[in-house]
Amino acid sequence: MLLLSRTRRPIRVLIRCPRPAICRHKGTGGAEVDKDTLAEMEARFKDFAASDSKSLLRKHLTKEIFDKLKTKTTPSFNSTLMHCINSGMCNPDSGVGIYAPDAEAYTVFADIFDPIIEEYHTGFKKTDKHPESCFGSGKDFENLDPDGNFIVSTRVRCGRSVQCFPFNPCLTEYEYGTLEQKLCAALNTMTGEYKGAYQPLAGMKKETQQQLIDDHFLFKEGDRFLESAGASRFWPAGRGIFFNEARNFLVWVNEEDHIRIISMEKGGDLGKVYDRMLGGVEALGKHIPFSRDERLGFLTFCPTNLGTSIRSSVHIKLPKLAGKPEEMQKLAARYKLQVRGSAGEHSEAKGGIHDISNKRRMGLTEYEAIKEMHDGIKALIEAECKQ
């Protein structure tokens, strides 16, 4: 139950592309899906089922599952199936295509979330339980590219949701501001190498914002996948970024998840970058209660980030392997890595630079996730040298 007492405004469900599917006001129990919404949902599903989308949503959302879930809503926020799948329907080029508008959606709509989670996280079944956190130490991971021939930069991040607050689509404008204040208070306690300053997006000059985006520090506005999922409401209220003085430790506030904790630097010293992130998570955890589920691990808006929520990545130049994309993808798949463009998901590899990261985040510990990425990048570099 939310600790906030401000009254929620009833908000009509919008499900036509490209408008976001907006969650209804907080209720005392799961409400019925109205007839107009149900009729449009069925029409949308029919079109989607006939599409050539390659998303996991398209693969797993059968007519049987759709019919079973289409009339259900979550107890606290009355989120419907459409709130979960609207982004995937609006964007058939999605890789996954589903988001959880509130934490209860993972249970109420488990029939569609569970098979997608199992496939994405390589075999995490609905009967499985995510292990307890085990972070280990970065000293176990050597510099992957000490001579700087391949790796441009290394980044390790994790997402966290804050207890007693819903996910983005269900936050009111007042709650965005309240959550931002809570997070700012915690960030202002950071000391040592983590000491820095918070910059809200509201009031930030456009040129400053664009420069931060160009420098790969700041998230950008207008992501069509998040917008269709209802995660861009009241923009830029409640959003912002925290920098330490060295600008190698960042915290994103209310972008996709409540917080993204990021450690980054030039080169391939994965262990050093990982340890810095761990220190930041520990420091913030003393002031912020993070949401964690006994089975799913740390709770996040997108099911791809559940579990450890750890994403460890490098910007890397592999010109010979890049010329053999099938071989590169086959090797990446062997080590459960994800290959993306230089600006992340849904982008191109500008200048021959790819963003390569661990794919699995569930069913393994934080330490194991980092090791999986470390071993995979090491293998890719070795393969590049043999070409």
mmCIF file of C-alpha atoms in Angstrom:
data_model
loop_
_atom_site.group_PDB
_atom_site.id
_atom_site.type_symbol
_atom_site.label_atom_id
_atom_site.label_comp_id
_atom_site.label_asym_id
_atom_site.label_seq_id
_atom_site.Cartn_x
_atom_site.Cartn_y
_atom_site.Cartn_z
ATOM 1 C CA MET A 1 0.000 0.000 0.000
ATOM 2 C CA LEU A 2 1.245 3.477 -0.804
ATOM 3 C CA LEU A 3 2.204 5.728 2.056
ATOM 4 C CA LEU A 4 1.124 8.785 0.076
ATOM 5 C CA SER A 5 -2.312 10.167 0.695
ATOM 6 C CA ARG A 6 -2.854 12.528 -2.256
ATOM 7 C CA THR A 7 -5.970 11.629 -4.224
ATOM 8 C CA ARG A 8 -5.413 10.103 -7.621
ATOM 9 C CA ARG A 9 -7.192 11.593 -10.591
ATOM 10 C CA PRO A 10 -9.184 8.995 -12.532
ATOM 11 C CA ILE A 11 -7.431 8.638 -15.891
ATOM 12 C CA ARG A 12 -9.060 7.139 -18.944
ATOM 13 C CA VAL A 13 -7.249 4.188 -20.466
ATOM 14 C CA LEU A 14 -5.695 5.149 -23.782
ATOM 15 C CA ILE A 15 -4.700 2.241 -25.978
ATOM 16 C CA ARG A 16 -4.510 3.598 -29.523
ATOM 17 C CA CYS A 17 -1.018 3.869 -30.967
ATOM 18 C CA PRO A 18 1.077 5.861 -30.565
ATOM 19 C CA ARG A 19 -0.571 7.154 -27.386
ATOM 20 C CA PRO A 20 0.617 5.526 -24.167
ATOM 21 C CA ALA A 21 -1.500 3.066 -22.224
ATOM 22 C CA ILE A 22 -2.096 5.023 -19.031
ATOM 23 C CA CYS A 23 -2.982 3.251 -15.827
ATOM 24 C CA ARG A 24 -6.187 4.087 -14.033
ATOM 25 C CA HIS A 25 -6.434 5.553 -10.586
ATOM 26 C CA LYS A 26 -5.595 3.524 -7.502
ATOM 27 C CA GLY A 27 -8.493 1.351 -6.388
ATOM 28 C CA THR A 28 -9.396 -0.883 -3.497
ATOM 29 C CA GLY A 29 -9.763 -3.952 -5.659
ATOM 30 C CA GLY A 30 -9.449 -5.178 -9.241
ATOM 31 C CA ALA A 31 -12.071 -3.395 -11.344
ATOM 32 C CA GLU A 32 -13.818 -4.820 -14.378
ATOM 33 C CA VAL A 33 -12.478 -3.980 -17.821
ATOM 34 C CA ASP A 34 -15.086 -1.788 -19.520
ATOM 35 C CA LYS A 35 -16.755 -3.021 -22.701
ATOM 36 C CA ASP A 36 -15.243 -0.408 -25.026
ATOM 37 C CA THR A 37 -11.712 -1.135 -23.816
ATOM 38 C CA LEU A 38 -12.286 -4.872 -24.102
ATOM 39 C CA ALA A 39 -13.617 -4.547 -27.650
ATOM 40 C CA GLU A 40 -10.664 -2.449 -28.754
ATOM 41 C CA MET A 41 -8.238 -4.772 -26.989
ATOM 42 C CA GLU A 42 -9.660 -7.718 -28.928
ATOM 43 C CA ALA A 43 -9.421 -5.857 -32.230
ATOM 44 C CA ARG A 44 -5.839 -4.859 -31.493
ATOM 45 C CA PHE A 45 -4.895 -8.418 -30.571
ATOM 46 C CA LYS A 46 -6.356 -9.741 -33.820
ATOM 47 C CA ASP A 47 -4.197 -7.348 -35.856
ATOM 48 C CA PHE A 48 -1.134 -8.078 -33.739
ATOM 49 C CA ALA A 49 -1.570 -11.849 -34.036
ATOM 50 C CA ALA A 50 -1.619 -11.477 -37.837
ATOM 51 C CA SER A 51 1.520 -9.306 -37.874
ATOM 52 C CA ASP A 52 5.052 -10.437 -38.671
ATOM 53 C CA SER A 53 6.435 -9.153 -35.367
ATOM 54 C CA LYS A 54 9.384 -11.195 -34.081
ATOM 55 C CA SER A 55 8.957 -10.082 -30.470
ATOM 56 C CA LEU A 56 8.708 -12.460 -27.537
ATOM 57 C CA LEU A 57 5.253 -11.020 -26.888
ATOM 58 C CA ARG A 58 4.074 -12.055 -30.362
ATOM 59 C CA LYS A 59 5.560 -15.525 -29.867
ATOM 60 C CA HIS A 60 3.994 -16.245 -26.486
ATOM 61 C CA LEU A 61 0.691 -14.326 -26.491
ATOM 62 C CA THR A 62 -1.590 -17.052 -27.821
ATOM 63 C CA LYS A 63 -5.334 -16.637 -28.255
ATOM 64 C CA GLU A 64 -5.858 -18.933 -25.280
ATOM 65 C CA ILE A 65 -3.659 -16.825 -22.990
ATOM 66 C CA PHE A 66 -5.146 -13.571 -24.307
ATOM 67 C CA ASP A 67 -8.691 -14.762 -23.598
ATOM 68 C CA LYS A 68 -7.688 -15.883 -20.121
ATOM 69 C CA LEU A 69 -6.097 -12.552 -19.181
ATOM 70 C CA LYS A 70 -8.089 -9.916 -21.087
ATOM 71 C CA THR A 71 -10.648 -9.335 -18.316
ATOM 72 C CA LYS A 72 -8.213 -9.329 -15.397
ATOM 73 C CA THR A 73 -6.923 -6.252 -13.534
ATOM 74 C CA THR A 74 -4.394 -5.753 -10.751
ATOM 75 C CA PRO A 75 -5.830 -5.230 -7.246
ATOM 76 C CA SER A 76 -4.216 -1.907 -6.349
ATOM 77 C CA PHE A 77 -4.012 -0.016 -9.644
ATOM 78 C CA ASN A 78 -6.548 -1.711 -11.929
ATOM 79 C CA SER A 79 -3.888 -2.266 -14.575
ATOM 80 C CA THR A 80 -5.124 -4.351 -17.494
ATOM 81 C CA LEU A 81 -3.438 -6.704 -19.923
ATOM 82 C CA MET A 82 -3.363 -3.830 -22.418
ATOM 83 C CA HIS A 83 -1.253 -1.753 -20.051
ATOM 84 C CA CYS A 84 1.313 -4.562 -20.137
ATOM 85 C CA ILE A 85 1.343 -5.216 -23.884
ATOM 86 C CA ASN A 86 0.514 -1.844 -25.453
ATOM 87 C CA SER A 87 4.154 -1.001 -26.155
ATOM 88 C CA GLY A 88 4.737 -4.284 -27.956
ATOM 89 C CA MET A 89 1.585 -3.840 -30.031
ATOM 90 C CA CYS A 90 2.427 -0.246 -30.928
ATOM 91 C CA ASN A 91 6.023 -1.197 -31.768
ATOM 92 C CA PRO A 92 6.084 -4.537 -33.613
ATOM 93 C CA ASP A 93 9.879 -4.188 -33.962
ATOM 94 C CA SER A 94 10.239 -4.655 -30.198
ATOM 95 C CA GLY A 95 12.502 -7.457 -29.088
ATOM 96 C CA VAL A 96 10.413 -8.245 -26.002
ATOM 97 C CA GLY A 97 7.284 -6.047 -26.080
ATOM 98 C CA ILE A 98 5.953 -6.203 -22.517
ATOM 99 C CA TYR A 99 6.240 -4.097 -19.336
ATOM 100 C CA ALA A 100 4.797 -4.374 -15.838
ATOM 101 C CA PRO A 101 2.768 -1.229 -15.018
ATOM 102 C CA ASP A 102 2.845 -2.215 -11.358
ATOM 103 C CA ALA A 103 4.497 -5.006 -9.348
ATOM 104 C CA GLU A 104 1.233 -6.950 -9.029
ATOM 105 C CA ALA A 105 1.149 -7.395 -12.826
ATOM 106 C CA TYR A 106 3.869 -10.044 -12.600
ATOM 107 C CA THR A 107 1.430 -12.207 -10.604
ATOM 108 C CA VAL A 108 -1.931 -11.293 -12.167
ATOM 109 C CA PHE A 109 -0.599 -11.675 -15.728
ATOM 110 C CA ALA A 110 1.908 -14.438 -14.954
ATOM 111 C CA ASP A 111 0.607 -16.564 -17.845
ATOM 112 C CA ILE A 112 2.249 -14.162 -20.311
ATOM 113 C CA PHE A 113 5.113 -12.831 -18.197
ATOM 114 C CA ASP A 114 6.453 -16.229 -17.111
ATOM 115 C CA PRO A 115 7.136 -17.726 -20.581
ATOM 116 C CA ILE A 116 8.730 -14.468 -21.761
ATOM 117 C CA ILE A 117 10.915 -14.350 -18.641
ATOM 118 C CA GLU A 118 11.881 -18.002 -19.143
ATOM 119 C CA GLU A 119 12.987 -17.486 -22.733
ATOM 120 C CA TYR A 120 14.747 -14.158 -22.232
ATOM 121 C CA HIS A 121 16.617 -15.234 -19.099
ATOM 122 C CA THR A 122 17.585 -18.576 -20.631
ATOM 123 C CA GLY A 123 15.548 -21.095 -18.720
ATOM 124 C CA PHE A 124 14.317 -19.302 -15.586
ATOM 125 C CA LYS A 125 11.109 -21.321 -15.125
ATOM 126 C CA LYS A 126 7.998 -20.266 -13.242
ATOM 127 C CA THR A 127 8.923 -22.792 -10.552
ATOM 128 C CA ASP A 128 12.422 -21.313 -10.135
ATOM 129 C CA LYS A 129 13.494 -18.895 -7.433
ATOM 130 C CA HIS A 130 16.089 -16.198 -7.927
ATOM 131 C CA PRO A 131 19.086 -16.726 -5.596
ATOM 132 C CA GLU A 132 20.057 -14.409 -2.785
ATOM 133 C CA SER A 133 22.426 -11.595 -3.740
ATOM 134 C CA CYS A 134 26.128 -12.420 -3.875
ATOM 135 C CA PHE A 135 28.160 -9.497 -5.199
ATOM 136 C CA GLY A 136 31.684 -10.825 -4.775
ATOM 137 C CA SER A 137 34.554 -8.488 -5.547
ATOM 138 C CA GLY A 138 35.789 -6.722 -8.644
ATOM 139 C CA LYS A 139 39.390 -7.712 -7.912
ATOM 140 C CA ASP A 140 38.594 -11.122 -9.413
ATOM 141 C CA PHE A 141 38.215 -9.570 -12.885
ATOM 142 C CA GLU A 142 41.322 -8.393 -14.677
ATOM 143 C CA ASN A 143 41.454 -5.559 -17.187
ATOM 144 C CA LEU A 144 40.087 -7.080 -20.396
ATOM 145 C CA ASP A 145 42.067 -4.768 -22.673
ATOM 146 C CA PRO A 146 45.071 -3.241 -20.861
ATOM 147 C CA ASP A 147 46.600 -1.941 -24.115
ATOM 148 C CA GLY A 148 43.385 -0.209 -25.218
ATOM 149 C CA ASN A 149 43.197 -1.871 -28.629
ATOM 150 C CA PHE A 150 39.537 -2.900 -28.526
ATOM 151 C CA ILE A 151 37.486 -1.607 -25.584
ATOM 152 C CA VAL A 152 36.519 2.061 -25.711
ATOM 153 C CA SER A 153 34.688 2.153 -22.384
ATOM 154 C CA THR A 154 33.158 -0.066 -19.691
ATOM 155 C CA ARG A 155 29.890 0.451 -17.839
ATOM 156 C CA VAL A 156 28.098 -1.484 -15.097
ATOM 157 C CA ARG A 157 24.641 -0.503 -13.949
ATOM 158 C CA CYS A 158 21.709 -1.819 -11.992
ATOM 159 C CA GLY A 159 18.105 -0.717 -11.623
ATOM 160 C CA ARG A 160 16.172 -0.370 -8.413
ATOM 161 C CA SER A 161 12.570 0.330 -7.470
ATOM 162 C CA VAL A 162 11.677 1.984 -4.184
ATOM 163 C CA GLN A 163 9.320 0.314 -1.750
ATOM 164 C CA CYS A 164 5.855 1.894 -1.358
ATOM 165 C CA PHE A 165 5.944 3.511 -4.827
ATOM 166 C CA PRO A 166 4.389 1.999 -7.992
ATOM 167 C CA PHE A 167 6.201 1.820 -11.317
ATOM 168 C CA ASN A 168 6.265 4.767 -13.725
ATOM 169 C CA PRO A 169 2.865 4.296 -15.431
ATOM 170 C CA CYS A 170 1.041 4.458 -12.095
ATOM 171 C CA LEU A 171 2.920 7.383 -10.520
ATOM 172 C CA THR A 172 1.008 10.644 -10.180
ATOM 173 C CA GLU A 173 2.795 13.929 -10.792
ATOM 174 C CA TYR A 174 2.804 14.529 -7.046
ATOM 175 C CA GLU A 175 4.414 11.120 -6.438
ATOM 176 C CA TYR A 176 7.075 11.808 -9.059
ATOM 177 C CA GLY A 177 8.060 14.905 -7.092
ATOM 178 C CA THR A 178 7.911 13.126 -3.746
ATOM 179 C CA LEU A 179 10.038 10.255 -4.992
ATOM 180 C CA GLU A 180 12.561 12.662 -6.517
ATOM 181 C CA GLN A 181 12.879 14.494 -3.183
ATOM 182 C CA LYS A 182 13.390 11.204 -1.342
ATOM 183 C CA LEU A 183 16.111 10.112 -3.746
ATOM 184 C CA CYS A 184 17.805 13.526 -3.706
ATOM 185 C CA ALA A 185 18.010 13.397 0.083
ATOM 186 C CA ALA A 186 19.786 10.039 -0.142
ATOM 187 C CA LEU A 187 22.115 11.188 -2.923
ATOM 188 C CA ASN A 188 23.122 14.237 -0.897
ATOM 189 C CA THR A 189 24.548 11.923 1.783
ATOM 190 C CA MET A 190 27.118 10.470 -0.652
ATOM 191 C CA THR A 191 30.729 11.123 0.352
ATOM 192 C CA GLY A 192 34.237 10.392 -0.869
ATOM 193 C CA GLU A 193 34.497 9.449 -4.530
ATOM 194 C CA TYR A 194 30.674 9.433 -4.707
ATOM 195 C CA LYS A 195 30.191 13.042 -3.622
ATOM 196 C CA GLY A 196 28.448 15.071 -6.299
ATOM 197 C CA ALA A 197 25.370 17.025 -7.310
ATOM 198 C CA TYR A 198 21.880 16.336 -8.617
ATOM 199 C CA GLN A 199 20.564 18.078 -11.744
ATOM 200 C CA PRO A 200 16.796 17.933 -12.394
ATOM 201 C CA LEU A 201 15.607 17.807 -15.986
ATOM 202 C CA ALA A 202 12.954 20.387 -15.203
ATOM 203 C CA GLY A 203 14.623 23.723 -15.922
ATOM 204 C CA MET A 204 17.722 22.204 -17.539
ATOM 205 C CA LYS A 205 18.804 24.084 -20.668
ATOM 206 C CA LYS A 206 18.165 22.158 -23.880
ATOM 207 C CA GLU A 207 21.765 22.533 -25.034
ATOM 208 C CA THR A 208 23.035 21.178 -21.701
ATOM 209 C CA GLN A 209 20.637 18.275 -21.900
ATOM 210 C CA GLN A 210 21.646 17.438 -25.468
ATOM 211 C CA GLN A 211 25.348 17.575 -24.633
ATOM 212 C CA LEU A 212 24.841 15.133 -21.760
ATOM 213 C CA ILE A 213 22.949 12.815 -24.127
ATOM 214 C CA ASP A 214 25.680 13.085 -26.779
ATOM 215 C CA ASP A 215 28.298 12.254 -24.146
ATOM 216 C CA HIS A 216 26.315 9.106 -23.194
ATOM 217 C CA PHE A 217 25.622 10.382 -19.692
ATOM 218 C CA LEU A 218 21.912 11.210 -19.842
ATOM 219 C CA PHE A 219 18.811 9.348 -20.996
ATOM 220 C CA LYS A 220 16.772 10.983 -23.735
ATOM 221 C CA GLU A 221 13.158 12.044 -23.983
ATOM 222 C CA GLY A 222 10.757 10.561 -26.500
ATOM 223 C CA ASP A 223 11.629 6.849 -26.394
ATOM 224 C CA ARG A 224 8.640 5.430 -28.291
ATOM 225 C CA PHE A 225 8.822 2.060 -26.521
ATOM 226 C CA LEU A 226 8.669 3.601 -23.045
ATOM 227 C CA GLU A 227 6.119 6.218 -24.107
ATOM 228 C CA SER A 228 3.756 3.523 -25.390
ATOM 229 C CA ALA A 229 4.204 1.716 -22.074
ATOM 230 C CA GLY A 230 3.061 4.815 -20.175
ATOM 231 C CA ALA A 231 6.473 5.648 -18.711
ATOM 232 C CA SER A 232 6.800 9.209 -20.041
ATOM 233 C CA ARG A 233 3.899 10.871 -18.246
ATOM 234 C CA PHE A 234 4.365 14.359 -16.732
ATOM 235 C CA TRP A 235 7.786 14.662 -18.409
ATOM 236 C CA PRO A 236 10.191 16.104 -17.204
ATOM 237 C CA ALA A 237 8.693 16.221 -13.692
ATOM 238 C CA GLY A 238 10.602 14.105 -11.207
ATOM 239 C CA ARG A 239 13.390 13.187 -13.641
ATOM 240 C CA GLY A 240 17.041 14.027 -13.267
ATOM 241 C CA ILE A 241 20.652 12.875 -13.053
ATOM 242 C CA PHE A 242 23.251 12.757 -10.277
ATOM 243 C CA PHE A 243 26.977 13.037 -11.036
ATOM 244 C CA ASN A 244 29.932 12.458 -8.780
ATOM 245 C CA GLU A 245 32.749 14.968 -9.228
ATOM 246 C CA ALA A 246 34.763 12.628 -11.469
ATOM 247 C CA ARG A 247 31.697 11.887 -13.610
ATOM 248 C CA ASN A 248 32.356 8.156 -13.452
ATOM 249 C CA PHE A 249 29.405 7.445 -11.150
ATOM 250 C CA LEU A 250 25.865 8.430 -12.158
ATOM 251 C CA VAL A 251 22.352 7.907 -10.899
ATOM 252 C CA TRP A 252 19.359 8.323 -13.188
ATOM 253 C CA VAL A 253 16.153 9.282 -11.409
ATOM 254 C CA ASN A 254 12.751 8.165 -12.762
ATOM 255 C CA GLU A 255 13.825 7.331 -16.291
ATOM 256 C CA GLU A 256 12.587 3.749 -16.792
ATOM 257 C CA ASP A 257 13.005 2.506 -13.233
ATOM 258 C CA HIS A 258 12.942 4.671 -10.124
ATOM 259 C CA ILE A 259 16.732 4.665 -10.099
ATOM 260 C CA ARG A 260 19.532 3.446 -12.334
ATOM 261 C CA ILE A 261 22.897 3.285 -10.572
ATOM 262 C CA ILE A 262 25.738 3.504 -13.092
ATOM 263 C CA SER A 263 29.524 3.204 -12.899
ATOM 264 C CA MET A 264 31.569 3.899 -16.017
ATOM 265 C CA GLU A 265 35.003 4.840 -17.319
ATOM 266 C CA LYS A 266 37.207 4.668 -20.393
ATOM 267 C CA GLY A 267 39.048 1.412 -21.047
ATOM 268 C CA GLY A 268 38.439 -2.181 -20.023
ATOM 269 C CA ASP A 269 38.987 -2.320 -16.257
ATOM 270 C CA LEU A 270 35.758 -4.171 -15.478
ATOM 271 C CA GLY A 271 36.684 -5.006 -11.876
ATOM 272 C CA LYS A 272 37.285 -1.372 -10.950
ATOM 273 C CA VAL A 273 34.038 -0.229 -12.560
ATOM 274 C CA TYR A 274 32.066 -3.020 -10.876
ATOM 275 C CA ASP A 275 33.447 -2.246 -7.414
ATOM 276 C CA ARG A 276 32.546 1.430 -7.792
ATOM 277 C CA MET A 277 28.942 0.520 -8.626
ATOM 278 C CA LEU A 278 28.746 -1.834 -5.649
ATOM 279 C CA GLY A 279 29.902 0.919 -3.307
ATOM 280 C CA GLY A 280 27.222 3.236 -4.638
ATOM 281 C CA VAL A 281 24.473 0.628 -4.267
ATOM 282 C CA GLU A 282 25.543 -0.059 -0.683
ATOM 283 C CA ALA A 283 25.633 3.653 0.204
ATOM 284 C CA LEU A 284 22.179 4.361 -1.242
ATOM 285 C CA GLY A 285 20.722 1.203 0.266
ATOM 286 C CA LYS A 286 21.355 2.607 3.736
ATOM 287 C CA HIS A 287 18.783 5.340 3.050
ATOM 288 C CA ILE A 288 16.452 3.869 0.410
ATOM 289 C CA PRO A 289 14.441 0.642 0.859
ATOM 290 C CA PHE A 290 14.661 -1.243 -2.435
ATOM 291 C CA SER A 291 11.840 -3.480 -3.679
ATOM 292 C CA ARG A 292 12.762 -7.153 -3.906
ATOM 293 C CA ASP A 293 10.566 -10.176 -4.557
ATOM 294 C CA GLU A 294 11.377 -13.565 -3.053
ATOM 295 C CA ARG A 295 11.055 -15.321 -6.422
ATOM 296 C CA LEU A 296 11.845 -12.648 -9.013
ATOM 297 C CA GLY A 297 14.637 -10.785 -7.221
ATOM 298 C CA PHE A 298 14.874 -6.999 -7.555
ATOM 299 C CA LEU A 299 11.680 -5.677 -9.133
ATOM 300 C CA THR A 300 11.848 -3.555 -12.270
ATOM 301 C CA PHE A 301 9.498 -2.064 -14.850
ATOM 302 C CA CYS A 302 10.828 -4.242 -17.680
ATOM 303 C CA PRO A 303 11.028 -8.020 -17.118
ATOM 304 C CA THR A 304 14.410 -8.152 -18.849
ATOM 305 C CA ASN A 305 15.928 -6.379 -15.834
ATOM 306 C CA LEU A 306 14.455 -8.538 -13.064
ATOM 307 C CA GLY A 307 16.648 -10.580 -10.751
ATOM 308 C CA THR A 308 20.074 -9.037 -10.310
ATOM 309 C CA SER A 309 19.085 -6.117 -12.597
ATOM 310 C CA ILE A 310 22.816 -6.009 -13.420
ATOM 311 C CA ARG A 311 23.837 -4.946 -16.911
ATOM 312 C CA SER A 312 27.568 -4.960 -17.547
ATOM 313 C CA SER A 313 28.619 -3.657 -20.937
ATOM 314 C CA VAL A 314 31.501 -2.466 -23.060
ATOM 315 C CA HIS A 315 31.709 -0.224 -26.090
ATOM 316 C CA ILE A 316 34.064 -2.268 -28.202
ATOM 317 C CA LYS A 317 35.669 -2.237 -31.650
ATOM 318 C CA LEU A 318 35.874 -5.660 -33.307
ATOM 319 C CA PRO A 319 36.256 -4.763 -36.999
ATOM 320 C CA LYS A 320 37.073 -8.267 -38.261
ATOM 321 C CA LEU A 321 34.226 -9.966 -36.405
ATOM 322 C CA ALA A 322 31.877 -7.122 -37.347
ATOM 323 C CA GLY A 323 32.509 -8.094 -40.956
ATOM 324 C CA LYS A 324 31.214 -11.565 -40.083
ATOM 325 C CA PRO A 325 28.012 -10.720 -38.178
ATOM 326 C CA GLU A 326 26.696 -14.289 -38.092
ATOM 327 C CA GLU A 327 29.914 -15.584 -36.536
ATOM 328 C CA MET A 328 29.945 -12.696 -34.067
ATOM 329 C CA GLN A 329 26.342 -13.313 -33.011
ATOM 330 C CA LYS A 330 26.937 -17.065 -32.687
ATOM 331 C CA LEU A 331 29.893 -16.502 -30.373
ATOM 332 C CA ALA A 332 27.971 -13.895 -28.360
ATOM 333 C CA ALA A 333 25.054 -16.297 -27.961
ATOM 334 C CA ARG A 334 27.393 -19.008 -26.677
ATOM 335 C CA TYR A 335 28.384 -16.744 -23.799
ATOM 336 C CA LYS A 336 24.844 -15.373 -23.367
ATOM 337 C CA LEU A 337 25.816 -11.871 -24.482
ATOM 338 C CA GLN A 338 23.660 -9.265 -26.198
ATOM 339 C CA VAL A 339 25.096 -7.258 -29.100
ATOM 340 C CA ARG A 340 23.564 -3.821 -29.714
ATOM 341 C CA GLY A 341 24.394 -0.601 -31.527
ATOM 342 C CA SER A 342 26.701 2.005 -30.029
ATOM 343 C CA ALA A 343 23.777 3.970 -28.559
ATOM 344 C CA GLY A 344 22.165 0.868 -27.062
ATOM 345 C CA GLU A 345 18.971 -0.908 -28.006
ATOM 346 C CA HIS A 346 17.372 -0.029 -31.369
ATOM 347 C CA SER A 347 20.490 1.831 -32.588
ATOM 348 C CA GLU A 348 23.248 1.349 -35.155
ATOM 349 C CA ALA A 349 26.914 0.545 -34.526
ATOM 350 C CA LYS A 350 28.350 3.952 -35.397
ATOM 351 C CA GLY A 351 32.043 3.942 -36.232
ATOM 352 C CA GLY A 352 32.082 0.155 -35.940
ATOM 353 C CA ILE A 353 31.557 0.373 -32.176
ATOM 354 C CA HIS A 354 29.170 -2.141 -30.632
ATOM 355 C CA ASP A 355 27.586 -2.194 -27.194
ATOM 356 C CA ILE A 356 27.956 -5.738 -25.851
ATOM 357 C CA SER A 357 26.570 -6.835 -22.506
ATOM 358 C CA ASN A 358 25.438 -9.788 -20.431
ATOM 359 C CA LYS A 359 21.908 -10.850 -21.323
ATOM 360 C CA ARG A 360 20.919 -12.977 -18.332
ATOM 361 C CA ARG A 361 20.000 -11.240 -15.105
ATOM 362 C CA MET A 362 17.827 -13.894 -13.435
ATOM 363 C CA GLY A 363 18.665 -17.257 -11.925
ATOM 364 C CA LEU A 364 22.250 -16.309 -11.148
ATOM 365 C CA THR A 365 24.012 -14.042 -8.670
ATOM 366 C CA GLU A 366 25.414 -10.596 -9.404
ATOM 367 C CA TYR A 367 28.932 -12.015 -9.333
ATOM 368 C CA GLU A 368 28.003 -14.765 -11.805
ATOM 369 C CA ALA A 369 26.386 -12.227 -14.147
ATOM 370 C CA ILE A 370 29.563 -10.135 -14.212
ATOM 371 C CA LYS A 371 31.744 -13.230 -14.725
ATOM 372 C CA GLU A 372 29.556 -14.387 -17.607
ATOM 373 C CA MET A 373 30.045 -11.040 -19.330
ATOM 374 C CA HIS A 374 33.780 -10.949 -18.509
ATOM 375 C CA ASP A 375 34.408 -14.408 -19.976
ATOM 376 C CA GLY A 376 32.360 -13.633 -23.076
ATOM 377 C CA ILE A 377 34.147 -10.379 -23.896
ATOM 378 C CA LYS A 378 37.475 -12.084 -23.353
ATOM 379 C CA ALA A 379 36.470 -14.801 -25.840
ATOM 380 C CA LEU A 380 35.336 -12.207 -28.416
ATOM 381 C CA ILE A 381 38.664 -10.377 -28.204
ATOM 382 C CA GLU A 382 40.542 -13.660 -28.594
ATOM 383 C CA ALA A 383 38.414 -14.523 -31.635
ATOM 384 C CA GLU A 384 39.084 -11.086 -33.156
ATOM 385 C CA CYS A 385 42.820 -11.596 -32.773
ATOM 386 C CA LYS A 386 42.637 -14.947 -34.578
ATOM 387 C CA GLN A 387 40.841 -13.552 -37.628
#
